[in-house]
Amino acid sequence: MLDRLPEYIDPVALAEKRALISGRIAVSNLQRLAESLYTDEGTIFIELEFGKEDSLFKITGKISADLKLKCQNCLDAIVWPVELAVKLCVLSSIDLADKLPEDFEPLLFEGEKLPLKNLVEDEILLDIPGFPKHEHDCFSLLLKHNAAGKSESASSDAKQAKPNPFSVLSKLKNSGEL
Ligand SMILES: [Zn+2]
């Protein structure tokens, strides 16, 4: 779902028109991002402004979303609000990188239209932590929880009263068959 957004963009043509695009993308649409999350539910809101300044084509604006990251300690969800400022400068070749204004990231554009969702996805992937963890000590909570689970299953084993192989052996001994 790309709601009110073009699928492909020509950033130079949009900058010449000083276009403003805004809309929504479902998180499930961004496969690389969705795979790294706890859930692919949710929506990303986009507002991008294309402009030209000192013969440079620029994209500014914001991307926001409420994502659920997967904690790398306990694998549970971490609610992660994304509110990032987009500051991209369109470069036709990486050789022009020295023309990049301060605070701007390069967006390589060699004439072929770019999939908008890839651009949005890259921006978000750069913004979210690569190894997300809960702020609280979820790992020791997890250990406690597991330990509690284990002792429970141990006691249920005891209730089943499996025959002890040694007691069988001692019976045999007592009956003089060994
Ligand atoms: Zn955690």
GROMACS .gro file of N, CA and C and ligand atoms in nm:
model
  535
    1MET      N    1   0.083  -0.120   0.000
    1MET     CA    2   0.000   0.000   0.000
    1MET      C    3   0.086   0.125   0.000
    2LEU      N    4   0.080   0.200  -0.107
    2LEU     CA    5   0.143   0.332  -0.108
    2LEU      C    6   0.029   0.431  -0.121
    3ASP      N    7  -0.011   0.485  -0.011
    3ASP     CA    8  -0.128   0.572  -0.010
    3ASP      C    9  -0.091   0.714  -0.052
    4ARG      N   10  -0.140   0.755  -0.166
    4ARG     CA   11  -0.117   0.889  -0.221
    4ARG      C   12   0.029   0.915  -0.255
    5LEU      N   13   0.107   0.810  -0.266
    5LEU     CA   14   0.248   0.831  -0.296
    5LEU      C   15   0.282   0.765  -0.430
    6PRO      N   16   0.374   0.827  -0.506
    6PRO     CA   17   0.416   0.761  -0.630
    6PRO      C   18   0.506   0.642  -0.597
    7GLU      N   19   0.502   0.540  -0.681
    7GLU     CA   20   0.586   0.423  -0.654
    7GLU      C   21   0.733   0.453  -0.687
    8TYR      N   22   0.752   0.525  -0.798
    8TYR     CA   23   0.887   0.562  -0.839
    8TYR      C   24   0.899   0.713  -0.845
    9ILE      N   25   1.015   0.764  -0.812
    9ILE     CA   26   1.032   0.909  -0.820
    9ILE      C   27   1.155   0.947  -0.903
   10ASP      N   28   1.143   1.059  -0.969
   10ASP     CA   29   1.256   1.121  -1.037
   10ASP      C   30   1.289   1.245  -0.953
   11PRO      N   31   1.388   1.236  -0.864
   11PRO     CA   32   1.409   1.346  -0.769
   11PRO      C   33   1.446   1.477  -0.836
   12VAL      N   34   1.511   1.470  -0.953
   12VAL     CA   35   1.548   1.593  -1.021
   12VAL      C   36   1.425   1.663  -1.078
   13ALA      N   37   1.339   1.586  -1.145
   13ALA     CA   38   1.216   1.643  -1.201
   13ALA      C   39   1.128   1.699  -1.089
   14LEU      N   40   1.121   1.629  -0.980
   14LEU     CA   41   1.040   1.676  -0.866
   14LEU      C   42   1.099   1.803  -0.806
   15ALA      N   43   1.233   1.809  -0.802
   15ALA     CA   44   1.299   1.928  -0.746
   15ALA      C   45   1.277   2.049  -0.836
   16GLU      N   46   1.281   2.026  -0.968
   16GLU     CA   47   1.254   2.136  -1.061
   16GLU      C   48   1.115   2.193  -1.039
   17LYS      N   49   1.021   2.104  -1.005
   17LYS     CA   50   0.882   2.145  -0.981
   17LYS      C   51   0.859   2.192  -0.838
   18ARG      N   52   0.961   2.179  -0.756
   18ARG     CA   53   0.949   2.206  -0.611
   18ARG      C   54   0.829   2.132  -0.554
   19ALA      N   55   0.826   2.006  -0.584
   19ALA     CA   56   0.711   1.922  -0.545
   19ALA      C   57   0.714   1.888  -0.397
   20LEU      N   58   0.595   1.867  -0.345
   20LEU     CA   59   0.581   1.821  -0.207
   20LEU      C   60   0.499   1.692  -0.214
   21ILE      N   61   0.554   1.585  -0.161
   21ILE     CA   62   0.474   1.464  -0.160
   21ILE      C   63   0.457   1.416  -0.017
   22SER      N   64   0.337   1.371   0.012
   22SER     CA   65   0.313   1.318   0.146
   22SER      C   66   0.213   1.204   0.137
   23GLY      N   67   0.224   1.113   0.228
   23GLY     CA   68   0.135   0.997   0.227
   23GLY      C   69   0.182   0.892   0.325
   24ARG      N   70   0.131   0.772   0.304
   24ARG     CA   71   0.162   0.665   0.399
   24ARG      C   72   0.208   0.540   0.326
   25ILE      N   73   0.288   0.463   0.394
   25ILE     CA   74   0.328   0.331   0.344
   25ILE      C   75   0.308   0.231   0.458
   26ALA      N   76   0.248   0.118   0.428
   26ALA     CA   77   0.235   0.013   0.530
   26ALA      C   78   0.373  -0.048   0.556
   27VAL      N   79   0.403  -0.071   0.683
   27VAL     CA   80   0.533  -0.128   0.719
   27VAL      C   81   0.555  -0.261   0.645
   28SER      N   82   0.446  -0.338   0.627
   28SER     CA   83   0.457  -0.469   0.562
   28SER      C   84   0.504  -0.459   0.416
   29ASN      N   85   0.498  -0.338   0.362
   29ASN     CA   86   0.544  -0.314   0.226
   29ASN      C   87   0.696  -0.306   0.214
   30LEU      N   88   0.759  -0.278   0.326
   30LEU     CA   89   0.904  -0.263   0.327
   30LEU      C   90   0.965  -0.392   0.382
   31GLN      N   91   0.996  -0.482   0.291
   31GLN     CA   92   1.030  -0.618   0.331
   31GLN      C   93   1.156  -0.628   0.417
   32ARG      N   94   1.261  -0.557   0.375
   32ARG     CA   95   1.387  -0.564   0.451
   32ARG      C   96   1.366  -0.512   0.592
   33LEU      N   97   1.292  -0.403   0.603
   33LEU     CA   98   1.264  -0.346   0.735
   33LEU      C   99   1.176  -0.442   0.815
   34ALA      N  100   1.068  -0.489   0.753
   34ALA     CA  101   0.971  -0.574   0.822
   34ALA      C  102   1.039  -0.698   0.880
   35GLU      N  103   1.136  -0.752   0.806
   35GLU     CA  104   1.206  -0.874   0.853
   35GLU      C  105   1.284  -0.850   0.981
   36SER      N  106   1.327  -0.727   1.003
   36SER     CA  107   1.408  -0.699   1.121
   36SER      C  108   1.322  -0.660   1.242
   37LEU      N  109   1.191  -0.650   1.221
   37LEU     CA  110   1.103  -0.602   1.328
   37LEU      C  111   1.034  -0.716   1.402
   38TYR      N  112   0.974  -0.682   1.514
   38TYR     CA  113   0.896  -0.780   1.591
   38TYR      C  114   0.767  -0.811   1.517
   39THR      N  115   0.707  -0.708   1.458
   39THR     CA  116   0.584  -0.725   1.380
   39THR      C  117   0.585  -0.627   1.263
   40ASP      N  118   0.524  -0.666   1.153
   40ASP     CA  119   0.520  -0.575   1.037
   40ASP      C  120   0.392  -0.493   1.035
   41GLU      N  121   0.322  -0.491   1.148
   41GLU     CA  122   0.204  -0.405   1.157
   41GLU      C  123   0.249  -0.260   1.169
   42GLY      N  124   0.163  -0.170   1.126
   42GLY     CA  125   0.195  -0.029   1.145
   42GLY      C  126   0.206   0.044   1.014
   43THR      N  127   0.215   0.175   1.026
   43THR     CA  128   0.215   0.263   0.909
   43THR      C  129   0.328   0.364   0.922
   44ILE      N  130   0.386   0.397   0.810
   44ILE     CA  131   0.491   0.499   0.806
   44ILE      C  132   0.434   0.623   0.737
   45PHE      N  133   0.452   0.735   0.798
   45PHE     CA  134   0.403   0.861   0.743
   45PHE      C  135   0.521   0.938   0.684
   46ILE      N  136   0.497   0.989   0.563
   46ILE     CA  137   0.607   1.053   0.490
   46ILE      C  138   0.565   1.192   0.441
   47GLU      N  139   0.659   1.283   0.454
   47GLU     CA  140   0.638   1.417   0.401
   47GLU      C  141   0.771   1.462   0.343
   48LEU      N  142   0.778   1.474   0.212
   48LEU     CA  143   0.905   1.509   0.150
   48LEU      C  144   0.889   1.631   0.059
   49GLU      N  145   0.987   1.717   0.071
   49GLU     CA  146   0.987   1.839  -0.007
   49GLU      C  147   1.109   1.836  -0.099
   50PHE      N  148   1.084   1.858  -0.227
   50PHE     CA  149   1.193   1.857  -0.325
   50PHE      C  150   1.225   2.000  -0.364
   51GLY      N  151   1.353   2.031  -0.363
   51GLY     CA  152   1.388   2.169  -0.395
   51GLY      C  153   1.524   2.179  -0.460
   52LYS      N  154   1.554   2.298  -0.513
   52LYS     CA  155   1.680   2.322  -0.581
   52LYS      C  156   1.745   2.444  -0.517
   53GLU      N  157   1.872   2.426  -0.482
   53GLU     CA  158   1.943   2.534  -0.414
   53GLU      C  159   2.087   2.533  -0.464
   54ASP      N  160   2.137   2.645  -0.508
   54ASP     CA  161   2.275   2.653  -0.558
   54ASP      C  162   2.305   2.539  -0.654
   55SER      N  163   2.217   2.518  -0.748
   55SER     CA  164   2.228   2.412  -0.850
   55SER      C  165   2.235   2.271  -0.790
   56LEU      N  166   2.196   2.258  -0.665
   56LEU     CA  167   2.188   2.125  -0.604
   56LEU      C  168   2.042   2.087  -0.581
   57PHE      N  169   2.014   1.960  -0.607
   57PHE     CA  170   1.878   1.911  -0.585
   57PHE      C  171   1.871   1.848  -0.446
   58LYS      N  172   1.774   1.892  -0.370
   58LYS     CA  173   1.767   1.846  -0.232
   58LYS      C  174   1.631   1.790  -0.197
   59ILE      N  175   1.631   1.694  -0.108
   59ILE     CA  176   1.506   1.640  -0.054
   59ILE      C  177   1.511   1.659   0.097
   60THR      N  178   1.412   1.729   0.149
   60THR     CA  179   1.404   1.746   0.294
   60THR      C  180   1.263   1.705   0.338
   61GLY      N  181   1.250   1.681   0.465
   61GLY     CA  182   1.118   1.644   0.515
   61GLY      C  183   1.129   1.552   0.633
   62LYS      N  184   1.023   1.475   0.655
   62LYS     CA  185   1.028   1.385   0.770
   62LYS      C  186   0.959   1.252   0.743
   63ILE      N  187   1.004   1.154   0.817
   63ILE     CA  188   0.947   1.020   0.813
   63ILE      C  189   0.913   0.984   0.956
   64SER      N  190   0.791   0.942   0.981
   64SER     CA  191   0.757   0.902   1.118
   64SER      C  192   0.678   0.772   1.117
   65ALA      N  193   0.695   0.699   1.224
   65ALA     CA  194   0.626   0.569   1.238
   65ALA      C  195   0.640   0.522   1.382
   66ASP      N  196   0.549   0.433   1.422
   66ASP     CA  197   0.566   0.365   1.549
   66ASP      C  198   0.598   0.220   1.516
   67LEU      N  199   0.724   0.186   1.530
   67LEU     CA  200   0.765   0.051   1.495
   67LEU      C  201   0.776  -0.034   1.620
   68LYS      N  202   0.772  -0.165   1.599
   68LYS     CA  203   0.801  -0.257   1.709
   68LYS      C  204   0.927  -0.333   1.673
   69LEU      N  205   1.035  -0.299   1.742
   69LEU     CA  206   1.161  -0.369   1.718
   69LEU      C  207   1.164  -0.497   1.801
   70LYS      N  208   1.253  -0.588   1.761
   70LYS     CA  209   1.266  -0.713   1.834
   70LYS      C  210   1.387  -0.703   1.926
   71CYS      N  211   1.363  -0.712   2.057
   71CYS     CA  212   1.473  -0.705   2.153
   71CYS      C  213   1.566  -0.823   2.132
   72GLN      N  214   1.696  -0.796   2.121
   72GLN     CA  215   1.793  -0.901   2.093
   72GLN      C  216   1.830  -0.981   2.218
   73ASN      N  217   1.780  -0.938   2.332
   73ASN     CA  218   1.800  -1.015   2.455
   73ASN      C  219   1.687  -1.114   2.477
   74CYS      N  220   1.564  -1.062   2.477
   74CYS     CA  221   1.451  -1.147   2.517
   74CYS      C  222   1.357  -1.177   2.400
   75LEU      N  223   1.386  -1.121   2.282
   75LEU     CA  224   1.308  -1.142   2.159
   75LEU      C  225   1.164  -1.091   2.169
   76ASP      N  226   1.137  -1.011   2.270
   76ASP     CA  227   1.005  -0.952   2.285
   76ASP      C  228   1.004  -0.816   2.213
   77ALA      N  229   0.887  -0.753   2.208
   77ALA     CA  230   0.873  -0.629   2.132
   77ALA      C  231   0.923  -0.507   2.210
   78ILE      N  232   0.981  -0.415   2.138
   78ILE     CA  233   1.014  -0.283   2.194
   78ILE      C  234   0.942  -0.181   2.107
   79VAL      N  235   0.854  -0.102   2.169
   79VAL     CA  236   0.786   0.003   2.093
   79VAL      C  237   0.888   0.112   2.062
   80TRP      N  238   0.901   0.144   1.937
   80TRP     CA  239   1.008   0.234   1.894
   80TRP      C  240   0.953   0.343   1.802
   81PRO      N  241   0.926   0.460   1.856
   81PRO     CA  242   0.877   0.568   1.769
   81PRO      C  243   0.991   0.621   1.681
   82VAL      N  244   0.963   0.631   1.553
   82VAL     CA  245   1.061   0.686   1.459
   82VAL      C  246   1.014   0.825   1.419
   83GLU      N  247   1.102   0.919   1.431
   83GLU     CA  248   1.070   1.057   1.391
   83GLU      C  249   1.200   1.110   1.334
   84LEU      N  250   1.219   1.093   1.206
   84LEU     CA  251   1.349   1.131   1.153
   84LEU      C  252   1.339   1.239   1.047
   85ALA      N  253   1.440   1.322   1.048
   85ALA     CA  254   1.446   1.431   0.951
   85ALA      C  255   1.522   1.383   0.829
   86VAL      N  256   1.463   1.404   0.713
   86VAL     CA  257   1.529   1.364   0.588
   86VAL      C  258   1.606   1.484   0.535
   87LYS      N  259   1.732   1.459   0.502
   87LYS     CA  260   1.814   1.565   0.442
   87LYS      C  261   1.903   1.499   0.339
   88LEU      N  262   1.852   1.491   0.219
   88LEU     CA  263   1.924   1.424   0.112
   88LEU      C  264   1.961   1.523   0.002
   89CYS      N  265   2.078   1.501  -0.053
   89CYS     CA  266   2.120   1.582  -0.167
   89CYS      C  267   2.143   1.487  -0.284
   90VAL      N  268   2.080   1.517  -0.395
   90VAL     CA  269   2.087   1.428  -0.511
   90VAL      C  270   2.221   1.446  -0.582
   91LEU      N  271   2.294   1.336  -0.598
   91LEU     CA  272   2.421   1.339  -0.670
   91LEU      C  273   2.409   1.248  -0.792
   92SER      N  274   2.455   1.300  -0.906
   92SER     CA  275   2.447   1.217  -1.028
   92SER      C  276   2.564   1.120  -1.035
   93SER      N  277   2.664   1.144  -0.954
   93SER     CA  278   2.778   1.053  -0.950
   93SER      C  279   2.843   1.065  -0.813
   94ILE      N  280   2.898   0.953  -0.766
   94ILE     CA  281   2.958   0.955  -0.633
   94ILE      C  282   3.084   1.043  -0.633
   95ASP      N  283   3.138   1.072  -0.756
   95ASP     CA  284   3.255   1.160  -0.767
   95ASP      C  285   3.222   1.303  -0.724
   96LEU      N  286   3.093   1.334  -0.718
   96LEU     CA  287   3.052   1.469  -0.680
   96LEU      C  288   3.033   1.482  -0.528
   97ALA      N  289   3.074   1.380  -0.455
   97ALA     CA  290   3.050   1.376  -0.311
   97ALA      C  291   3.106   1.499  -0.239
   98ASP      N  292   3.212   1.560  -0.295
   98ASP     CA  293   3.270   1.677  -0.229
   98ASP      C  294   3.180   1.800  -0.239
   99LYS      N  295   3.077   1.791  -0.326
   99LYS     CA  296   2.981   1.902  -0.336
   99LYS      C  297   2.870   1.891  -0.231
  100LEU      N  298   2.872   1.780  -0.159
  100LEU     CA  299   2.765   1.752  -0.062
  100LEU      C  300   2.765   1.857   0.050
  101PRO      N  301   2.652   1.927   0.069
  101PRO     CA  302   2.648   2.026   0.177
  101PRO      C  303   2.656   1.957   0.313
  102GLU      N  304   2.700   2.031   0.411
  102GLU     CA  305   2.709   1.979   0.547
  102GLU      C  306   2.571   1.933   0.593
  103ASP      N  307   2.565   1.829   0.673
  103ASP     CA  308   2.440   1.776   0.728
  103ASP      C  309   2.355   1.699   0.628
  104PHE      N  310   2.398   1.695   0.502
  104PHE     CA  311   2.318   1.623   0.403
  104PHE      C  312   2.381   1.488   0.370
  105GLU      N  313   2.293   1.391   0.345
  105GLU     CA  314   2.340   1.260   0.301
  105GLU      C  315   2.326   1.255   0.149
  106PRO      N  316   2.413   1.179   0.084
  106PRO     CA  317   2.402   1.171  -0.062
  106PRO      C  318   2.291   1.075  -0.106
  107LEU      N  319   2.224   1.109  -0.212
  107LEU     CA  320   2.130   1.017  -0.276
  107LEU      C  321   2.177   1.005  -0.421
  108LEU      N  322   2.229   0.888  -0.453
  108LEU     CA  323   2.283   0.868  -0.587
  108LEU      C  324   2.168   0.850  -0.686
  109PHE      N  325   2.168   0.933  -0.788
  109PHE     CA  326   2.062   0.928  -0.889
  109PHE      C  327   2.126   0.943  -1.025
  110GLU      N  328   2.124   0.834  -1.101
  110GLU     CA  329   2.191   0.837  -1.232
  110GLU      C  330   2.091   0.847  -1.347
  111GLY      N  331   1.971   0.893  -1.319
  111GLY     CA  332   1.875   0.916  -1.426
  111GLY      C  333   1.758   0.819  -1.425
  112GLU      N  334   1.780   0.701  -1.369
  112GLU     CA  335   1.672   0.604  -1.362
  112GLU      C  336   1.589   0.629  -1.237
  113LYS      N  337   1.457   0.628  -1.255
  113LYS     CA  338   1.368   0.659  -1.142
  113LYS      C  339   1.393   0.565  -1.024
  114LEU      N  340   1.378   0.619  -0.905
  114LEU     CA  341   1.407   0.542  -0.784
  114LEU      C  342   1.277   0.495  -0.719
  115PRO      N  343   1.276   0.370  -0.671
  115PRO     CA  344   1.157   0.327  -0.596
  115PRO      C  345   1.151   0.404  -0.463
  116LEU      N  346   1.042   0.474  -0.443
  116LEU     CA  347   1.028   0.558  -0.324
  116LEU      C  348   1.041   0.476  -0.196
  117LYS      N  349   0.983   0.355  -0.199
  117LYS     CA  350   0.985   0.278  -0.074
  117LYS      C  351   1.127   0.236  -0.035
  118ASN      N  352   1.216   0.216  -0.135
  118ASN     CA  353   1.355   0.183  -0.100
  118ASN      C  354   1.422   0.299  -0.029
  119LEU      N  355   1.393   0.420  -0.080
  119LEU     CA  356   1.449   0.540  -0.018
  119LEU      C  357   1.403   0.551   0.128
  120VAL      N  358   1.274   0.532   0.149
  120VAL     CA  359   1.217   0.542   0.283
  120VAL      C  360   1.274   0.432   0.373
  121GLU      N  361   1.282   0.313   0.317
  121GLU     CA  362   1.334   0.199   0.393
  121GLU      C  363   1.479   0.221   0.435
  122ASP      N  364   1.562   0.270   0.344
  122ASP     CA  365   1.703   0.295   0.376
  122ASP      C  366   1.715   0.398   0.488
  123GLU      N  367   1.634   0.503   0.478
  123GLU     CA  368   1.640   0.608   0.581
  123GLU      C  369   1.605   0.550   0.719
  124ILE      N  370   1.502   0.467   0.724
  124ILE     CA  371   1.460   0.411   0.854
  124ILE      C  372   1.564   0.312   0.905
  125LEU      N  373   1.617   0.227   0.815
  125LEU     CA  374   1.716   0.128   0.858
  125LEU      C  375   1.841   0.194   0.914
  126LEU      N  376   1.875   0.312   0.859
  126LEU     CA  377   1.992   0.384   0.912
  126LEU      C  378   1.962   0.444   1.049
  127ASP      N  379   1.836   0.468   1.075
  127ASP     CA  380   1.797   0.537   1.197
  127ASP      C  381   1.776   0.443   1.316
  128ILE      N  382   1.727   0.323   1.291
  128ILE     CA  383   1.697   0.235   1.404
  128ILE      C  384   1.823   0.159   1.448
  129PRO      N  385   1.830   0.122   1.575
  129PRO     CA  386   1.951   0.052   1.623
  129PRO      C  387   1.964  -0.086   1.559
  130GLY      N  388   2.087  -0.125   1.531
  130GLY     CA  389   2.110  -0.255   1.469
  130GLY      C  390   2.095  -0.369   1.568
  131PHE      N  391   2.109  -0.338   1.695
  131PHE     CA  392   2.104  -0.441   1.799
  131PHE      C  393   2.014  -0.389   1.912
  132PRO      N  394   1.882  -0.380   1.886
  132PRO     CA  395   1.793  -0.319   1.986
  132PRO      C  396   1.779  -0.403   2.113
  133LYS      N  397   1.774  -0.336   2.225
  133LYS     CA  398   1.756  -0.404   2.354
  133LYS      C  399   1.665  -0.320   2.441
  134HIS      N  400   1.589  -0.385   2.527
  134HIS     CA  401   1.508  -0.312   2.624
  134HIS      C  402   1.600  -0.231   2.715
  135GLU      N  403   1.548  -0.120   2.765
  135GLU     CA  404   1.626  -0.040   2.857
  135GLU      C  405   1.636  -0.108   2.993
  136HIS      N  406   1.527  -0.175   3.032
  136HIS     CA  407   1.533  -0.248   3.159
  136HIS      C  408   1.608  -0.381   3.138
  137ASP      N  409   1.644  -0.445   3.246
  137ASP     CA  410   1.725  -0.566   3.239
  137ASP      C  411   1.634  -0.686   3.207
  138CYS      N  412   1.587  -0.692   3.082
  138CYS     CA  413   1.491  -0.796   3.045
  138CYS      C  414   1.554  -0.934   3.046
  139PHE      N  415   1.687  -0.940   3.031
  139PHE     CA  416   1.753  -1.070   3.020
  139PHE      C  417   1.746  -1.147   3.151
  140SER      N  418   1.771  -1.079   3.264
  140SER     CA  419   1.763  -1.151   3.391
  140SER      C  420   1.619  -1.185   3.427
  141LEU      N  421   1.524  -1.100   3.380
  141LEU     CA  422   1.382  -1.133   3.398
  141LEU      C  423   1.349  -1.261   3.321
  142LEU      N  424   1.406  -1.269   3.203
  142LEU     CA  425   1.382  -1.386   3.117
  142LEU      C  426   1.439  -1.512   3.184
  143LEU      N  427   1.561  -1.499   3.241
  143LEU     CA  428   1.624  -1.613   3.309
  143LEU      C  429   1.539  -1.659   3.426
  144LYS      N  430   1.490  -1.561   3.504
  144LYS     CA  431   1.405  -1.594   3.620
  144LYS      C  432   1.281  -1.668   3.574
  145HIS      N  433   1.222  -1.615   3.466
  145HIS     CA  434   1.100  -1.674   3.411
  145HIS      C  435   1.126  -1.819   3.368
  146ASN      N  436   1.238  -1.839   3.298
  146ASN     CA  437   1.273  -1.973   3.252
  146ASN      C  438   1.299  -2.067   3.369
  147ALA      N  439   1.368  -2.016   3.471
  147ALA     CA  440   1.399  -2.097   3.588
  147ALA      C  441   1.268  -2.140   3.655
  148ALA      N  442   1.174  -2.048   3.665
  148ALA     CA  443   1.044  -2.079   3.725
  148ALA      C  444   0.974  -2.187   3.642
  149GLY      N  445   0.982  -2.173   3.511
  149GLY     CA  446   0.920  -2.270   3.421
  149GLY      C  447   0.979  -2.409   3.439
  150LYS      N  448   1.113  -2.416   3.457
  150LYS     CA  449   1.181  -2.544   3.470
  150LYS      C  450   1.142  -2.617   3.598
  151SER      N  451   1.139  -2.541   3.710
  151SER     CA  452   1.108  -2.608   3.837
  151SER      C  453   0.964  -2.660   3.835
  152GLU      N  454   0.877  -2.590   3.763
  152GLU     CA  455   0.739  -2.636   3.748
  152GLU      C  456   0.734  -2.771   3.677
  153SER      N  457   0.809  -2.779   3.565
  153SER     CA  458   0.803  -2.902   3.487
  153SER      C  459   0.870  -3.016   3.565
  154ALA      N  460   0.972  -2.982   3.646
  154ALA     CA  461   1.039  -3.085   3.725
  154ALA      C  462   0.941  -3.146   3.826
  155SER      N  463   0.861  -3.059   3.889
  155SER     CA  464   0.769  -3.113   3.989
  155SER      C  465   0.659  -3.197   3.923
  156SER      N  466   0.621  -3.159   3.799
  156SER     CA  467   0.518  -3.239   3.733
  156SER      C  468   0.576  -3.375   3.693
  157ASP      N  469   0.708  -3.377   3.662
  157ASP     CA  470   0.775  -3.505   3.634
  157ASP      C  471   0.768  -3.596   3.755
  158ALA      N  472   0.793  -3.535   3.871
  158ALA     CA  473   0.796  -3.613   3.996
  158ALA      C  474   0.659  -3.676   4.023
  159LYS      N  475   0.554  -3.600   3.989
  159LYS     CA  476   0.419  -3.652   4.012
  159LYS      C  477   0.392  -3.777   3.929
  160GLN      N  478   0.453  -3.778   3.809
  160GLN     CA  479   0.428  -3.893   3.722
  160GLN      C  480   0.495  -4.021   3.777
  161ALA      N  481   0.592  -4.001   3.868
  161ALA     CA  482   0.656  -4.113   3.937
  161ALA      C  483   0.702  -4.224   3.843
  162LYS      N  484   0.800  -4.183   3.760
  162LYS     CA  485   0.857  -4.283   3.668
  162LYS      C  486   0.933  -4.388   3.749
  163PRO      N  487   0.929  -4.511   3.710
  163PRO     CA  488   1.003  -4.612   3.785
  163PRO      C  489   1.153  -4.585   3.779
  164ASN      N  490   1.218  -4.591   3.889
  164ASN     CA  491   1.361  -4.568   3.897
  164ASN      C  492   1.434  -4.697   3.859
  165PRO      N  493   1.521  -4.691   3.757
  165PRO     CA  494   1.589  -4.816   3.713
  165PRO      C  495   1.668  -4.882   3.825
  166PHE      N  496   1.719  -4.802   3.920
  166PHE     CA  497   1.797  -4.861   4.030
  166PHE      C  498   1.710  -4.942   4.126
  167SER      N  499   1.586  -4.895   4.140
  167SER     CA  500   1.499  -4.969   4.231
  167SER      C  501   1.463  -5.105   4.168
  168VAL      N  502   1.453  -5.106   4.036
  168VAL     CA  503   1.427  -5.234   3.967
  168VAL      C  504   1.545  -5.328   3.990
  169LEU      N  505   1.664  -5.269   3.976
  169LEU     CA  506   1.787  -5.346   3.994
  169LEU      C  507   1.796  -5.405   4.135
  170SER      N  508   1.762  -5.323   4.235
  170SER     CA  509   1.773  -5.371   4.374
  170SER      C  510   1.671  -5.481   4.400
  171LYS      N  511   1.557  -5.475   4.335
  171LYS     CA  512   1.458  -5.582   4.351
  171LYS      C  513   1.513  -5.714   4.299
  172LEU      N  514   1.578  -5.702   4.183
  172LEU     CA  515   1.636  -5.821   4.122
  172LEU      C  516   1.740  -5.882   4.215
  173LYS      N  517   1.823  -5.793   4.273
  173LYS     CA  518   1.929  -5.837   4.366
  173LYS      C  519   1.866  -5.912   4.483
  174ASN      N  520   1.761  -5.851   4.540
  174ASN     CA  521   1.697  -5.907   4.658
  174ASN      C  522   1.636  -6.045   4.630
  175SER      N  523   1.589  -6.061   4.507
  175SER     CA  524   1.524  -6.188   4.475
  175SER      C  525   1.629  -6.293   4.441
  176GLY      N  526   1.758  -6.251   4.443
  176GLY     CA  527   1.866  -6.346   4.422
  176GLY      C  528   1.884  -6.390   4.278
  177GLU      N  529   1.823  -6.319   4.187
  177GLU     CA  530   1.837  -6.360   4.048
  177GLU      C  531   1.965  -6.306   3.984
  178LEU      N  532   2.038  -6.215   4.053
  178LEU     CA  533   2.165  -6.165   3.999
  178LEU      C  534   2.282  -6.226   4.070
  179ZN      ZN  535   1.422  -0.745   2.606
   0.00000   0.00000   0.00000
